[in-house]
Amino acid sequence: KTIGCVNNNSLVLVDGASGGVGMAAIELAKAMGAKVIAGVSTDEKTSLPKSVGADAVFTYGRTKETHKQFKESVRLAAESLGHFEGVDLVVDMVQGDLFENALISTVRPLGTICLVGFAAGQKPIRPGLLLVKEVNVVGSLWGRWALYHPVEHRQNVQEIIKFLSLSSSSPLSGKRSIQPRVDRIVGLKNFHEAFEIFEHNQGRG
């Protein structure tokens, strides 16, 4: 909302969409009335973004060829949703080669890419690609922004709490409630297992 100016006319692309942050991003975008395209690394993960309301889900894999296929799938999905220039906002949890191979191409001119994580590592990019499309690239860890903008942060938190309080989707607004999920519970004595789950990208939701 703050960085991407998301509203009920927006189209948002979320990668890393089967993880906790990715699924939360989908739910927040849907709660604000946006359409959402989700990207996941493997076919086995596609059901998770669908379960929280993603309008389309595609697999980007880990190769240049699968990235190319993902880019084309997103383009066609965006067109079918009435966004012929591309998505308005990319919420990127992955970076790596996917950033230049696909993400820059999927966002519309003057659109925004919000960097939230780099699960696939960091790779050099050609800044000219961003210049030509006049794309905004913004990093967001939320903490510093919240510190510098306490009033706006409080308003955002209150809005999230409001979304959490909704018992179901609103058929009139098209907005959805947010349903927190717990993938699994690990006892304190086995805390190292939780770190291993995170390290091997096995967490869901």
Tab-separated table of C-alpha atoms in Angstrom:
chain	number	residue	atom	x	y	z
A	1	LYS	CA	0.000	0.000	0.000
A	2	THR	CA	2.623	2.530	1.058
A	3	ILE	CA	5.341	1.667	-1.454
A	4	GLY	CA	3.288	0.170	-4.266
A	5	CYS	CA	0.147	2.316	-3.966
A	6	VAL	CA	-1.977	-0.841	-4.144
A	7	ASN	CA	-5.709	-0.360	-4.665
A	8	ASN	CA	-8.645	-2.263	-6.136
A	9	ASN	CA	-7.423	-1.555	-9.669
A	10	SER	CA	-3.931	-2.923	-9.074
A	11	LEU	CA	-2.286	-6.073	-10.379
A	12	VAL	CA	0.415	-7.435	-8.088
A	13	LEU	CA	3.006	-10.141	-8.784
A	14	VAL	CA	4.365	-11.975	-5.736
A	15	ASP	CA	7.246	-14.426	-6.080
A	16	GLY	CA	8.344	-16.785	-3.329
A	17	ALA	CA	4.599	-16.999	-2.910
A	18	SER	CA	4.411	-20.285	-0.991
A	19	GLY	CA	6.355	-18.987	2.012
A	20	GLY	CA	5.022	-17.110	5.007
A	21	VAL	CA	5.877	-13.617	3.743
A	22	GLY	CA	4.712	-14.410	0.222
A	23	MET	CA	1.340	-15.761	1.329
A	24	ALA	CA	0.868	-12.795	3.649
A	25	ALA	CA	1.631	-10.439	0.747
A	26	ILE	CA	-1.006	-12.173	-1.370
A	27	GLU	CA	-3.610	-11.907	1.371
A	28	LEU	CA	-2.865	-8.244	2.046
A	29	ALA	CA	-3.077	-7.379	-1.651
A	30	LYS	CA	-6.354	-9.268	-1.998
A	31	ALA	CA	-7.693	-7.591	1.148
A	32	MET	CA	-7.036	-4.253	-0.555
A	33	GLY	CA	-8.992	-5.413	-3.589
A	34	ALA	CA	-6.071	-6.074	-5.947
A	35	LYS	CA	-5.619	-8.940	-8.397
A	36	VAL	CA	-2.613	-11.156	-7.666
A	37	ILE	CA	-0.366	-13.342	-9.787
A	38	ALA	CA	1.815	-15.649	-7.707
A	39	GLY	CA	5.125	-17.286	-8.561
A	40	VAL	CA	6.596	-20.387	-6.903
A	41	SER	CA	9.802	-22.336	-7.453
A	42	THR	CA	8.266	-25.804	-7.967
A	43	ASP	CA	4.961	-27.231	-9.159
A	44	GLU	CA	4.388	-28.867	-5.770
A	45	LYS	CA	3.946	-25.433	-4.183
A	46	THR	CA	1.249	-24.055	-6.483
A	47	SER	CA	-1.683	-25.031	-4.264
A	48	LEU	CA	-0.531	-22.803	-1.388
A	49	PRO	CA	-0.907	-19.404	-3.101
A	50	LYS	CA	-4.193	-20.576	-4.607
A	51	SER	CA	-5.482	-21.391	-1.126
A	52	VAL	CA	-5.116	-17.748	-0.060
A	53	GLY	CA	-6.737	-16.243	-3.139
A	54	ALA	CA	-4.090	-15.806	-5.851
A	55	ASP	CA	-5.807	-15.254	-9.201
A	56	ALA	CA	-3.098	-17.136	-11.103
A	57	VAL	CA	-0.064	-19.180	-10.054
A	58	PHE	CA	2.965	-20.050	-12.172
A	59	THR	CA	6.242	-21.862	-11.582
A	60	TYR	CA	9.491	-20.006	-12.318
A	61	GLY	CA	11.891	-22.857	-11.571
A	62	ARG	CA	15.630	-22.253	-11.437
A	63	THR	CA	16.841	-22.068	-15.039
A	64	LYS	CA	16.897	-19.384	-17.702
A	65	GLU	CA	14.418	-21.375	-19.793
A	66	THR	CA	11.891	-21.772	-16.966
A	67	HIS	CA	12.301	-18.085	-16.128
A	68	LYS	CA	11.459	-17.273	-19.747
A	69	GLN	CA	8.364	-19.462	-19.605
A	70	PHE	CA	7.326	-17.811	-16.347
A	71	LYS	CA	7.729	-14.345	-17.864
A	72	GLU	CA	5.489	-15.276	-20.786
A	73	SER	CA	2.875	-16.859	-18.508
A	74	VAL	CA	2.737	-13.724	-16.373
A	75	ARG	CA	2.420	-11.528	-19.470
A	76	LEU	CA	-0.535	-13.519	-20.769
A	77	ALA	CA	-2.182	-13.619	-17.341
A	78	ALA	CA	-1.772	-9.854	-16.938
A	79	GLU	CA	-3.421	-9.297	-20.313
A	80	SER	CA	-6.308	-11.592	-19.399
A	81	LEU	CA	-6.798	-9.523	-16.233
A	82	GLY	CA	-6.920	-6.283	-18.219
A	83	HIS	CA	-3.338	-5.100	-17.581
A	84	PHE	CA	-1.816	-5.038	-21.046
A	85	GLU	CA	1.384	-3.195	-20.060
A	86	GLY	CA	2.264	-5.561	-17.216
A	87	VAL	CA	1.818	-5.738	-13.466
A	88	ASP	CA	1.747	-2.589	-11.357
A	89	LEU	CA	3.812	-3.971	-8.491
A	90	VAL	CA	6.252	-6.846	-8.040
A	91	VAL	CA	6.857	-8.016	-4.473
A	92	ASP	CA	10.175	-9.837	-4.827
A	93	MET	CA	11.294	-12.355	-2.230
A	94	VAL	CA	13.704	-14.158	-4.565
A	95	GLN	CA	16.026	-11.866	-6.600
A	96	GLY	CA	18.856	-14.008	-8.018
A	97	ASP	CA	18.764	-14.563	-11.799
A	98	LEU	CA	14.966	-14.341	-11.781
A	99	PHE	CA	15.148	-10.575	-11.256
A	100	GLU	CA	16.694	-9.764	-14.617
A	101	ASN	CA	15.499	-12.866	-16.486
A	102	ALA	CA	11.828	-12.246	-15.783
A	103	LEU	CA	10.757	-9.720	-13.157
A	104	ILE	CA	11.893	-6.548	-14.914
A	105	SER	CA	9.972	-7.639	-18.014
A	106	THR	CA	6.745	-8.343	-16.130
A	107	VAL	CA	6.344	-4.922	-14.497
A	108	ARG	CA	4.720	-2.124	-16.484
A	109	PRO	CA	6.548	1.110	-17.363
A	110	LEU	CA	6.603	3.406	-14.313
A	111	GLY	CA	5.682	0.408	-12.149
A	112	THR	CA	7.391	-0.636	-8.925
A	113	ILE	CA	9.506	-3.574	-7.806
A	114	CYS	CA	9.603	-3.919	-4.025
A	115	LEU	CA	12.592	-5.937	-2.794
A	116	VAL	CA	11.735	-7.881	0.351
A	117	GLY	CA	14.274	-10.712	0.303
A	118	PHE	CA	16.890	-12.546	-1.754
A	119	ALA	CA	16.231	-16.246	-1.268
A	120	ALA	CA	18.077	-17.058	-4.506
A	121	GLY	CA	21.030	-14.812	-3.695
A	122	GLN	CA	22.111	-11.523	-5.221
A	123	LYS	CA	23.270	-11.170	-8.812
A	124	PRO	CA	24.572	-8.240	-10.869
A	125	ILE	CA	21.955	-6.544	-13.044
A	126	ARG	CA	22.090	-4.065	-15.908
A	127	PRO	CA	20.639	-0.807	-14.525
A	128	GLY	CA	19.813	0.369	-18.034
A	129	LEU	CA	16.945	-2.121	-18.150
A	130	LEU	CA	15.330	-0.271	-15.252
A	131	LEU	CA	16.044	3.102	-16.836
A	132	VAL	CA	14.408	2.225	-20.152
A	133	LYS	CA	11.164	1.151	-18.442
A	134	GLU	CA	11.423	3.902	-15.798
A	135	VAL	CA	10.794	1.297	-13.103
A	136	ASN	CA	10.984	2.140	-9.417
A	137	VAL	CA	12.992	-0.368	-7.351
A	138	VAL	CA	12.540	0.013	-3.606
A	139	GLY	CA	13.913	-2.014	-0.706
A	140	SER	CA	11.574	-2.635	2.204
A	141	LEU	CA	12.290	-4.193	5.589
A	142	TRP	CA	9.445	-2.146	7.133
A	143	GLY	CA	11.264	-1.571	10.438
A	144	ARG	CA	13.125	1.616	9.497
A	145	TRP	CA	10.103	3.063	7.696
A	146	ALA	CA	7.956	2.358	10.754
A	147	LEU	CA	10.520	4.081	12.977
A	148	TYR	CA	10.578	7.195	10.808
A	149	HIS	CA	6.800	7.262	10.190
A	150	PRO	CA	5.176	6.120	13.454
A	151	VAL	CA	1.743	7.634	12.758
A	152	GLU	CA	1.434	6.057	9.311
A	153	HIS	CA	2.800	2.784	10.668
A	154	ARG	CA	0.149	2.737	13.372
A	155	GLN	CA	-2.539	3.372	10.754
A	156	ASN	CA	-1.236	0.484	8.630
A	157	VAL	CA	-1.226	-1.881	11.604
A	158	GLN	CA	-4.782	-0.859	12.470
A	159	GLU	CA	-5.831	-1.615	8.891
A	160	ILE	CA	-4.186	-5.058	9.060
A	161	ILE	CA	-6.008	-5.763	12.330
A	162	LYS	CA	-9.229	-4.758	10.602
A	163	PHE	CA	-8.528	-7.253	7.807
A	164	LEU	CA	-7.841	-9.934	10.424
A	165	SER	CA	-11.153	-9.219	12.102
A	166	LEU	CA	-13.201	-9.897	8.958
A	167	SER	CA	-14.805	-13.308	9.199
A	168	SER	CA	-15.102	-13.900	5.451
A	169	SER	CA	-14.722	-12.348	2.035
A	170	SER	CA	-16.944	-9.409	1.229
A	171	PRO	CA	-18.973	-10.213	-1.909
A	172	LEU	CA	-19.618	-6.527	-2.503
A	173	SER	CA	-16.065	-5.214	-2.335
A	174	GLY	CA	-14.251	-8.327	-3.528
A	175	LYS	CA	-11.953	-7.977	-0.526
A	176	ARG	CA	-10.883	-10.936	1.557
A	177	SER	CA	-10.152	-11.499	5.209
A	178	ILE	CA	-6.676	-12.581	6.334
A	179	GLN	CA	-6.362	-15.999	7.966
A	180	PRO	CA	-3.126	-16.607	9.905
A	181	ARG	CA	-1.623	-20.062	9.431
A	182	VAL	CA	0.806	-22.177	11.434
A	183	ASP	CA	2.787	-24.617	9.300
A	184	ARG	CA	4.041	-26.664	12.253
A	185	ILE	CA	4.959	-26.310	15.923
A	186	VAL	CA	8.499	-27.118	17.072
A	187	GLY	CA	9.245	-27.554	20.765
A	188	LEU	CA	11.807	-25.262	22.376
A	189	LYS	CA	14.142	-28.189	23.025
A	190	ASN	CA	14.230	-28.865	19.275
A	191	PHE	CA	14.622	-25.255	18.187
A	192	HIS	CA	17.435	-26.264	15.810
A	193	GLU	CA	14.857	-28.149	13.736
A	194	ALA	CA	13.029	-24.884	13.086
A	195	PHE	CA	16.236	-23.324	11.750
A	196	GLU	CA	16.822	-26.360	9.529
A	197	ILE	CA	13.287	-26.081	8.124
A	198	PHE	CA	13.937	-22.442	7.304
A	199	GLU	CA	17.401	-23.135	5.865
A	200	HIS	CA	16.080	-25.815	3.503
A	201	ASN	CA	13.054	-23.741	2.422
A	202	GLN	CA	10.613	-26.318	3.773
A	203	GLY	CA	8.285	-23.941	5.622
A	204	ARG	CA	4.831	-23.368	4.231
A	205	GLY	CA	2.717	-20.365	5.114
